[in-house]
mmCIF file of C-alpha atoms in Angstrom:
data_model
loop_
_atom_site.group_PDB
_atom_site.id
_atom_site.type_symbol
_atom_site.label_atom_id
_atom_site.label_comp_id
_atom_site.label_asym_id
_atom_site.label_seq_id
_atom_site.Cartn_x
_atom_site.Cartn_y
_atom_site.Cartn_z
ATOM 1 C CA MET A 1 166.639 255.499 226.475
ATOM 2 C CA ALA A 2 166.574 256.464 222.896
ATOM 3 C CA LYS A 3 168.142 253.091 221.889
ATOM 4 C CA ARG A 4 165.504 251.137 223.770
ATOM 5 C CA SER A 5 162.769 253.103 222.154
ATOM 6 C CA GLU A 6 164.266 252.337 218.770
ATOM 7 C CA ARG A 7 164.545 248.645 219.668
ATOM 8 C CA ASP A 8 161.010 248.590 220.955
ATOM 9 C CA THR A 9 159.838 250.216 217.823
ATOM 10 C CA LYS A 10 161.562 247.566 215.680
ATOM 11 C CA GLU A 11 160.056 244.725 217.734
ATOM 12 C CA LEU A 12 156.657 246.289 217.470
ATOM 13 C CA ILE A 13 157.070 246.510 213.715
ATOM 14 C CA ARG A 14 158.168 242.849 213.545
ATOM 15 C CA GLU A 15 155.223 241.807 215.662
ATOM 16 C CA LEU A 16 152.837 243.727 213.443
ATOM 17 C CA LYS A 17 154.353 242.098 210.354
ATOM 18 C CA SER A 18 154.054 238.695 212.000
ATOM 19 C CA LYS A 19 150.417 239.284 212.852
ATOM 20 C CA ARG A 20 149.802 240.485 209.305
ATOM 21 C CA LYS A 21 151.316 237.266 207.893
ATOM 22 C CA ARG A 22 149.195 235.163 210.233
ATOM 23 C CA ARG A 23 146.062 237.032 209.175
ATOM 24 C CA LYS A 24 147.072 236.604 205.539
ATOM 25 C CA VAL A 25 147.620 232.857 206.019
ATOM 26 C CA LEU A 26 144.374 232.577 207.954
ATOM 27 C CA GLY A 27 142.541 234.466 205.241
ATOM 28 C CA THR A 28 143.999 232.253 202.588
ATOM 29 C CA SER A 29 143.011 229.173 204.576
ATOM 30 C CA LEU A 30 139.528 230.495 205.067
ATOM 31 C CA LYS A 31 139.278 231.240 201.378
ATOM 32 C CA SER A 32 140.476 227.702 200.586
ATOM 33 C CA VAL A 33 137.964 226.215 202.981
ATOM 34 C CA GLY A 34 135.256 228.392 201.540
ATOM 35 C CA ALA A 35 136.215 227.344 198.062
ATOM 36 C CA LEU A 36 136.150 223.725 199.129
ATOM 37 C CA VAL A 37 132.746 224.217 200.704
ATOM 38 C CA ILE A 38 131.479 225.858 197.552
ATOM 39 C CA ILE A 39 132.978 223.093 195.395
ATOM 40 C CA ALA A 40 131.450 220.458 197.668
ATOM 41 C CA ALA A 41 128.106 222.194 197.474
ATOM 42 C CA ILE A 42 128.349 222.317 193.700
ATOM 43 C CA ILE A 43 129.267 218.619 193.573
ATOM 44 C CA VAL A 44 126.377 217.733 195.876
ATOM 45 C CA GLY A 45 124.082 219.828 193.725
ATOM 46 C CA ILE A 46 125.294 218.102 190.592
ATOM 47 C CA VAL A 47 124.858 214.670 192.185
ATOM 48 C CA LEU A 48 121.377 215.505 193.398
ATOM 49 C CA ALA A 49 120.454 216.924 190.017
ATOM 50 C CA ALA A 50 121.840 213.895 188.258
ATOM 51 C CA ASP A 51 120.008 211.589 190.619
ATOM 52 C CA SER A 52 116.796 213.475 190.077
ATOM 53 C CA LEU A 53 117.317 213.402 186.323
ATOM 54 C CA GLY A 54 118.181 209.701 186.444
ATOM 55 C CA SER A 55 115.057 208.965 188.450
ATOM 56 C CA LYS A 56 112.905 210.842 185.988
ATOM 57 C CA SER A 57 114.597 209.045 183.104
ATOM 58 C CA ALA A 58 114.166 205.711 184.818
ATOM 59 C CA ASP A 59 110.522 206.465 185.530
ATOM 60 C CA SER A 60 110.083 207.473 181.942
ATOM 61 C CA THR A 61 111.740 204.256 180.744
ATOM 62 C CA VAL A 62 109.595 202.098 183.025
ATOM 63 C CA ALA A 63 106.486 203.962 181.947
ATOM 64 C CA GLY A 64 107.502 203.450 178.342
ATOM 65 C CA PHE A 65 108.011 199.726 178.931
ATOM 66 C CA VAL A 66 104.643 199.446 180.595
ATOM 67 C CA ARG A 67 102.982 201.263 177.713
ATOM 68 C CA THR A 68 104.798 199.072 175.201
ATOM 69 C CA SER A 69 103.948 195.927 177.132
ATOM 70 C CA THR A 70 100.337 196.980 177.421
ATOM 71 C CA THR A 71 100.207 197.676 173.723
ATOM 72 C CA LYS A 72 101.716 194.285 172.871
ATOM 73 C CA THR A 73 99.370 192.569 175.274
ATOM 74 C CA SER A 74 96.451 194.359 173.708
ATOM 75 C CA ILE A 75 97.584 193.336 170.234
ATOM 76 C CA LYS A 76 98.085 189.747 171.364
ATOM 77 C CA SER A 77 94.657 189.697 172.964
ATOM 78 C CA THR A 78 93.099 191.008 169.774
ATOM 79 C CA THR A 79 94.945 188.424 167.694
ATOM 80 C CA THR A 80 93.912 185.651 170.071
ATOM 81 C CA ALA A 81 90.296 186.714 169.908
ATOM 82 C CA SER A 82 90.441 186.741 166.120
ATOM 83 C CA SER A 83 92.113 183.338 166.014
ATOM 84 C CA THR A 84 89.540 181.914 168.394
ATOM 85 C CA THR A 85 86.774 183.084 166.140
ATOM 86 C CA GLU A 86 88.313 181.426 163.103
ATOM 87 C CA ARG A 87 89.656 178.313 164.795
ATOM 88 C CA PRO A 88 87.671 175.155 164.125
ATOM 89 C CA SER A 89 85.657 173.938 167.105
ATOM 90 C CA THR A 90 86.451 170.762 169.051
ATOM 91 C CA THR A 91 83.767 169.063 166.976
ATOM 92 C CA GLU A 92 85.569 170.336 163.787
ATOM 93 C CA ARG A 93 88.913 168.913 165.035
ATOM 94 C CA ARG A 94 87.282 165.606 165.934
ATOM 95 C CA ALA A 95 85.622 165.484 162.455
ATOM 96 C CA SER A 96 88.916 165.591 160.695
ATOM 97 C CA SER A 97 89.921 162.119 161.996
ATOM 98 C CA THR A 98 88.750 158.811 160.492
ATOM 99 C CA THR A 99 87.184 156.043 162.561
ATOM 100 C CA SER A 100 86.878 152.467 161.325
ATOM 101 C CA THR A 101 85.750 149.124 162.640
ATOM 102 C CA GLU A 102 89.188 147.750 161.763
ATOM 103 C CA PRO A 103 92.608 149.202 160.798
ATOM 104 C CA SER A 104 91.774 151.615 158.020
ATOM 105 C CA THR A 105 93.507 153.744 155.422
ATOM 106 C CA THR A 106 90.359 155.717 154.688
ATOM 107 C CA THR A 107 91.102 159.418 154.234
ATOM 108 C CA LEU A 108 88.395 161.995 154.750
ATOM 109 C CA PRO A 109 87.818 164.737 152.164
ATOM 110 C CA PRO A 110 90.434 167.537 152.279
ATOM 111 C CA SER A 111 87.776 170.067 153.254
ATOM 112 C CA SER A 112 86.248 167.937 156.009
ATOM 113 C CA THR A 113 88.013 169.742 158.851
ATOM 114 C CA THR A 114 86.440 173.019 157.834
ATOM 115 C CA THR A 115 82.972 171.721 157.063
ATOM 116 C CA THR A 116 82.054 169.971 160.285
ATOM 117 C CA ASN A 117 79.794 172.750 161.585
ATOM 118 C CA TRP A 118 77.384 172.590 158.676
ATOM 119 C CA LEU A 119 77.719 168.813 158.327
ATOM 120 C CA ALA A 120 76.521 168.410 161.921
ATOM 121 C CA GLY A 121 73.021 169.307 160.749
ATOM 122 C CA LYS A 122 72.993 166.727 157.967
ATOM 123 C CA VAL A 123 71.384 163.281 158.157
ATOM 124 C CA VAL A 124 72.478 160.295 156.078
ATOM 125 C CA VAL A 125 70.754 156.916 156.142
ATOM 126 C CA ILE A 126 72.896 153.891 155.274
ATOM 127 C CA ASP A 127 71.151 150.747 154.091
ATOM 128 C CA PRO A 128 73.516 147.749 153.926
ATOM 129 C CA GLY A 129 71.729 145.612 151.329
ATOM 130 C CA HIS A 130 70.005 142.322 152.219
ATOM 131 C CA GLN A 131 70.322 140.520 155.575
ATOM 132 C CA GLY A 132 71.285 137.190 157.097
ATOM 133 C CA ARG A 133 68.145 135.509 155.795
ATOM 134 C CA GLY A 134 65.936 136.839 153.009
ATOM 135 C CA SER A 135 62.155 137.113 153.091
ATOM 136 C CA SER A 136 60.001 136.054 150.134
ATOM 137 C CA ALA A 137 56.864 137.709 151.499
ATOM 138 C CA ALA A 138 55.386 140.053 148.903
ATOM 139 C CA GLU A 139 55.200 143.832 149.177
ATOM 140 C CA GLN A 140 54.102 146.576 146.779
ATOM 141 C CA ILE A 141 56.902 148.087 144.701
ATOM 142 C CA GLY A 142 55.290 151.503 145.161
ATOM 143 C CA PRO A 143 52.432 153.138 147.100
ATOM 144 C CA GLY A 144 49.101 151.801 145.754
ATOM 145 C CA SER A 145 50.827 149.550 143.201
ATOM 146 C CA THR A 146 49.348 146.222 142.164
ATOM 147 C CA LYS A 147 52.831 144.979 141.333
ATOM 148 C CA THR A 148 54.734 143.272 144.130
ATOM 149 C CA LYS A 149 58.192 141.916 144.864
ATOM 150 C CA SER A 150 59.815 139.963 147.690
ATOM 151 C CA GLU A 151 60.278 142.019 150.836
ATOM 152 C CA VAL A 152 64.025 141.403 150.755
ATOM 153 C CA SER A 153 66.010 138.872 148.756
ATOM 154 C CA SER A 154 68.979 136.956 150.073
ATOM 155 C CA GLY A 155 71.283 138.596 147.531
ATOM 156 C CA THR A 156 74.261 137.153 145.735
ATOM 157 C CA ALA A 157 77.306 135.355 147.181
ATOM 158 C CA SER A 158 80.889 134.614 146.255
ATOM 159 C CA PRO A 159 81.207 131.348 144.299
ATOM 160 C CA PHE A 160 84.826 131.239 145.464
ATOM 161 C CA THR A 161 84.591 131.783 149.230
ATOM 162 C CA GLY A 162 80.867 131.404 149.874
ATOM 163 C CA THR A 163 80.737 134.849 151.520
ATOM 164 C CA ALA A 164 77.238 136.335 151.308
ATOM 165 C CA GLU A 165 76.631 139.745 149.778
ATOM 166 C CA SER A 166 74.945 140.846 153.015
ATOM 167 C CA VAL A 167 78.204 140.284 154.919
ATOM 168 C CA VAL A 168 80.198 142.558 152.615
ATOM 169 C CA THR A 169 77.546 145.273 152.504
ATOM 170 C CA LEU A 170 77.291 145.316 156.292
ATOM 171 C CA ALA A 171 81.078 145.531 156.709
ATOM 172 C CA VAL A 172 81.257 148.493 154.343
ATOM 173 C CA GLY A 173 78.132 150.036 155.889
ATOM 174 C CA LEU A 174 79.573 150.004 159.404
ATOM 175 C CA LYS A 175 82.832 151.549 158.210
ATOM 176 C CA LEU A 176 80.910 154.210 156.322
ATOM 177 C CA GLN A 177 78.839 154.915 159.425
ATOM 178 C CA ALA A 178 81.981 155.471 161.497
ATOM 179 C CA ALA A 179 83.581 157.731 158.868
ATOM 180 C CA LEU A 180 80.495 159.926 158.458
ATOM 181 C CA LYS A 181 79.934 160.198 162.204
ATOM 182 C CA ALA A 182 83.550 161.286 162.580
ATOM 183 C CA LEU A 183 82.634 164.269 160.399
ATOM 184 C CA GLY A 184 79.727 165.133 162.664
ATOM 185 C CA ILE A 185 77.058 163.844 160.278
ATOM 186 C CA GLN A 186 74.029 162.208 161.894
ATOM 187 C CA VAL A 187 73.889 158.633 160.638
ATOM 188 C CA VAL A 188 70.923 156.271 160.757
ATOM 189 C CA MET A 189 71.436 152.593 159.929
ATOM 190 C CA THR A 190 68.680 150.347 158.600
ATOM 191 C CA ARG A 191 70.547 147.440 160.154
ATOM 192 C CA THR A 192 73.737 146.821 162.100
ATOM 193 C CA THR A 193 73.644 143.006 162.279
ATOM 194 C CA GLN A 194 72.828 140.078 160.044
ATOM 195 C CA ASN A 195 70.067 138.822 162.303
ATOM 196 C CA VAL A 196 67.260 141.184 161.266
ATOM 197 C CA ASP A 197 64.113 141.101 159.155
ATOM 198 C CA VAL A 198 63.685 144.519 157.565
ATOM 199 C CA SER A 199 61.785 144.784 154.282
ATOM 200 C CA ASN A 200 62.659 147.242 151.513
ATOM 201 C CA ILE A 201 59.556 149.334 152.274
ATOM 202 C CA GLN A 202 60.592 149.518 155.924
ATOM 203 C CA ARG A 203 64.096 150.598 154.932
ATOM 204 C CA ALA A 204 62.701 153.423 152.819
ATOM 205 C CA LYS A 205 60.394 154.467 155.646
ATOM 206 C CA ILE A 206 63.350 154.594 158.067
ATOM 207 C CA ALA A 207 64.990 157.164 155.790
ATOM 208 C CA ASN A 208 61.722 159.084 155.413
ATOM 209 C CA ALA A 209 61.180 159.232 159.176
ATOM 210 C CA ALA A 210 64.729 160.492 159.670
ATOM 211 C CA HIS A 211 64.135 163.279 157.099
ATOM 212 C CA ALA A 212 67.430 162.189 155.572
ATOM 213 C CA ASP A 213 69.368 164.510 153.320
ATOM 214 C CA LEU A 214 70.456 161.347 151.514
ATOM 215 C CA ALA A 215 69.831 157.626 151.728
ATOM 216 C CA ILE A 216 72.573 155.416 150.340
ATOM 217 C CA ARG A 217 71.991 151.730 149.682
ATOM 218 C CA LEU A 218 74.997 149.403 149.477
ATOM 219 C CA HIS A 219 74.986 146.277 147.295
ATOM 220 C CA CYS A 220 77.265 143.894 145.411
ATOM 221 C CA ASN A 221 76.398 142.302 142.093
ATOM 222 C CA GLY A 222 76.627 138.928 140.413
ATOM 223 C CA SER A 223 76.664 137.695 136.837
ATOM 224 C CA THR A 224 76.707 134.441 134.943
ATOM 225 C CA ASN A 225 79.634 135.939 133.042
ATOM 226 C CA ARG A 226 82.509 135.819 135.496
ATOM 227 C CA SER A 227 84.612 138.225 133.492
ATOM 228 C CA VAL A 228 82.185 141.090 134.206
ATOM 229 C CA HIS A 229 83.441 143.516 136.831
ATOM 230 C CA GLY A 230 83.210 147.151 137.829
ATOM 231 C CA LEU A 231 81.258 149.604 139.935
ATOM 232 C CA PHE A 232 78.047 151.427 139.041
ATOM 233 C CA THR A 233 75.357 153.457 140.779
ATOM 234 C CA LEU A 234 71.574 153.331 140.449
ATOM 235 C CA TYR A 235 69.083 156.173 140.884
ATOM 236 C CA PRO A 236 65.264 156.321 140.736
ATOM 237 C CA ALA A 237 63.390 157.128 137.549
ATOM 238 C CA SER A 238 60.932 160.000 137.835
ATOM 239 C CA ILE A 239 57.517 158.469 138.480
ATOM 240 C CA ARG A 240 54.614 160.802 139.118
ATOM 241 C CA GLY A 241 53.319 160.529 142.664
ATOM 242 C CA TRP A 242 56.223 158.325 143.691
ATOM 243 C CA THR A 243 59.650 159.669 142.868
ATOM 244 C CA ASP A 244 59.102 162.778 140.760
ATOM 245 C CA ASP A 245 60.089 164.993 143.710
ATOM 246 C CA ILE A 246 63.355 163.181 144.459
ATOM 247 C CA ALA A 247 64.488 161.955 141.023
ATOM 248 C CA ALA A 248 66.627 164.971 140.117
ATOM 249 C CA PRO A 249 68.601 165.256 143.399
ATOM 250 C CA SER A 250 68.946 161.463 143.489
ATOM 251 C CA LYS A 251 70.478 161.418 140.006
ATOM 252 C CA ARG A 252 72.815 164.261 140.980
ATOM 253 C CA ALA A 253 73.898 162.368 144.095
ATOM 254 C CA ALA A 254 74.436 159.200 142.053
ATOM 255 C CA ALA A 255 76.664 161.000 139.554
ATOM 256 C CA ILE A 256 78.781 162.620 142.272
ATOM 257 C CA ILE A 257 79.151 159.431 144.298
ATOM 258 C CA GLN A 258 79.931 157.288 141.236
ATOM 259 C CA LYS A 259 82.727 159.639 140.193
ATOM 260 C CA ALA A 260 84.200 159.792 143.709
ATOM 261 C CA ALA A 261 84.011 156.022 144.215
ATOM 262 C CA ILE A 262 85.790 155.326 140.912
ATOM 263 C CA ALA A 263 88.495 157.861 141.771
ATOM 264 C CA ALA A 264 89.095 156.227 145.156
ATOM 265 C CA THR A 265 89.007 152.584 144.072
ATOM 266 C CA GLY A 266 90.245 152.591 140.488
ATOM 267 C CA ALA A 267 87.425 150.183 139.635
ATOM 268 C CA GLN A 268 86.037 149.939 136.131
ATOM 269 C CA ASP A 269 83.471 152.704 135.701
ATOM 270 C CA ARG A 270 80.186 151.130 134.624
ATOM 271 C CA GLY A 271 78.362 154.448 134.940
ATOM 272 C CA LEU A 272 74.826 155.214 136.129
ATOM 273 C CA GLU A 273 71.605 153.289 135.755
ATOM 274 C CA GLU A 274 68.039 154.551 136.100
ATOM 275 C CA ARG A 275 65.569 152.150 137.749
ATOM 276 C CA SER A 276 61.807 152.255 138.127
ATOM 277 C CA ASP A 277 61.260 148.801 139.643
ATOM 278 C CA LEU A 278 63.068 149.082 142.972
ATOM 279 C CA THR A 279 60.822 149.142 146.027
ATOM 280 C CA GLY A 280 63.409 150.996 148.103
ATOM 281 C CA PHE A 281 63.372 153.809 145.526
ATOM 282 C CA ASN A 282 59.640 154.052 144.890
ATOM 283 C CA TRP A 283 58.720 154.349 148.562
ATOM 284 C CA SER A 284 61.369 156.950 149.289
ATOM 285 C CA ASP A 285 60.541 160.577 150.031
ATOM 286 C CA VAL A 286 64.228 161.584 150.281
ATOM 287 C CA PRO A 287 67.074 161.554 147.721
ATOM 288 C CA VAL A 288 68.353 157.986 147.386
ATOM 289 C CA THR A 289 71.016 156.077 145.466
ATOM 290 C CA LEU A 290 72.146 152.466 145.306
ATOM 291 C CA VAL A 291 75.834 151.669 144.806
ATOM 292 C CA GLU A 292 76.716 148.310 143.239
ATOM 293 C CA MET A 293 80.252 148.101 144.642
ATOM 294 C CA GLY A 294 81.478 145.278 142.425
ATOM 295 C CA PHE A 295 80.833 141.758 141.136
ATOM 296 C CA MET A 296 81.336 138.927 143.616
ATOM 297 C CA THR A 297 81.210 136.524 140.686
ATOM 298 C CA ASN A 298 84.478 137.935 139.341
ATOM 299 C CA ALA A 299 87.388 136.257 141.119
ATOM 300 C CA ALA A 300 89.653 139.318 141.255
ATOM 301 C CA GLU A 301 86.903 141.728 142.249
ATOM 302 C CA ASP A 302 85.453 139.351 144.820
ATOM 303 C CA LYS A 303 88.861 139.152 146.488
ATOM 304 C CA LEU A 304 88.969 142.944 146.631
ATOM 305 C CA LEU A 305 85.423 143.265 147.964
ATOM 306 C CA GLU A 306 86.236 140.916 150.840
ATOM 307 C CA SER A 307 89.455 142.823 151.594
ATOM 308 C CA GLY A 308 89.423 145.360 154.411
ATOM 309 C CA THR A 309 91.874 147.562 152.547
ATOM 310 C CA TYR A 310 89.686 147.750 149.449
ATOM 311 C CA GLN A 311 86.587 148.304 151.570
ATOM 312 C CA ASP A 312 88.386 151.309 153.053
ATOM 313 C CA LYS A 313 88.903 152.681 149.550
ATOM 314 C CA ILE A 314 85.224 152.251 148.777
ATOM 315 C CA VAL A 315 84.334 154.075 151.991
ATOM 316 C CA GLN A 316 86.738 156.873 151.157
ATOM 317 C CA GLY A 317 85.073 157.359 147.787
ATOM 318 C CA LEU A 318 81.577 157.224 149.273
ATOM 319 C CA VAL A 319 82.447 159.763 151.950
ATOM 320 C CA ASN A 320 83.987 162.113 149.407
ATOM 321 C CA GLY A 321 80.920 161.866 147.201
ATOM 322 C CA ILE A 322 78.406 162.209 150.019
ATOM 323 C CA VAL A 323 80.107 165.302 151.434
ATOM 324 C CA GLU A 324 80.296 166.898 147.983
ATOM 325 C CA PHE A 325 76.592 166.226 147.400
ATOM 326 C CA LEU A 326 75.627 167.594 150.811
ATOM 327 C CA ARG A 327 77.746 170.695 150.260
ATOM 328 C CA ALA A 328 76.077 171.390 146.943
ATOM 329 C CA GLY A 329 72.697 171.076 148.621
#
């Protein structure tokens, strides 16, 4: 009985030890699980925090991009507005090109593309000298004058080709018209064909009615001396009651145009000439000049005057001079 009790006691002790081990293992397991849960929670927390931080960073980056983009757009808009203000208008861009009645090498003045706006308000009258058939009917050389001259003479002609002066002046006049209109200048022609009958008084009155800023008369010359050549420009003498109000600006225009025409053509410079006997001057109420473009009685110069290429050079010089005169006011 005593042995059994001892054996029972030993088994009880073993059982208690076994239970203790199981509890210890279970406790360890529970601790491990708890640790894992805690670790997992920490990881989840870190992930969530990182995600939240990343989102805020991303939002901040996007916001920054939007602000930057908006700023750039604003700057671009401001620049565009400024450029638009300074950019030449469509009329200015059109004025920078040269138009001609035939293939032309005429070059407009360097400043033409930036001067179109103010040139658009200017008026130039072009008077291609003479006409297909002259008129010998008399007209006063000035208002109230007792002195008369033919309404319009037939002009000179080439002794080499037979080409009439009126043909050359009209060809140059039409090219000049196209070049000035390309700049936006308002152009009035006294004639555009050979088949007209327009007296010198009528030509002056056309310019007066147009309130022209300048009237330019185109002529060629002739001489019994066939060696004479060159280009010169006429302007009205100051005559009280007739031209005293336009003499000074006319002379200034003549000087500017003469210089520009010589520079463009390379012709011999025969200078300026004051005239008091020209009907087209004495009836004028606006600044007026007359350009003698060359001598048709000189073989070399006549060939040039009938050449489209040389006519283009003349036009280039005339345009340069006219624009400079108009700019100076």
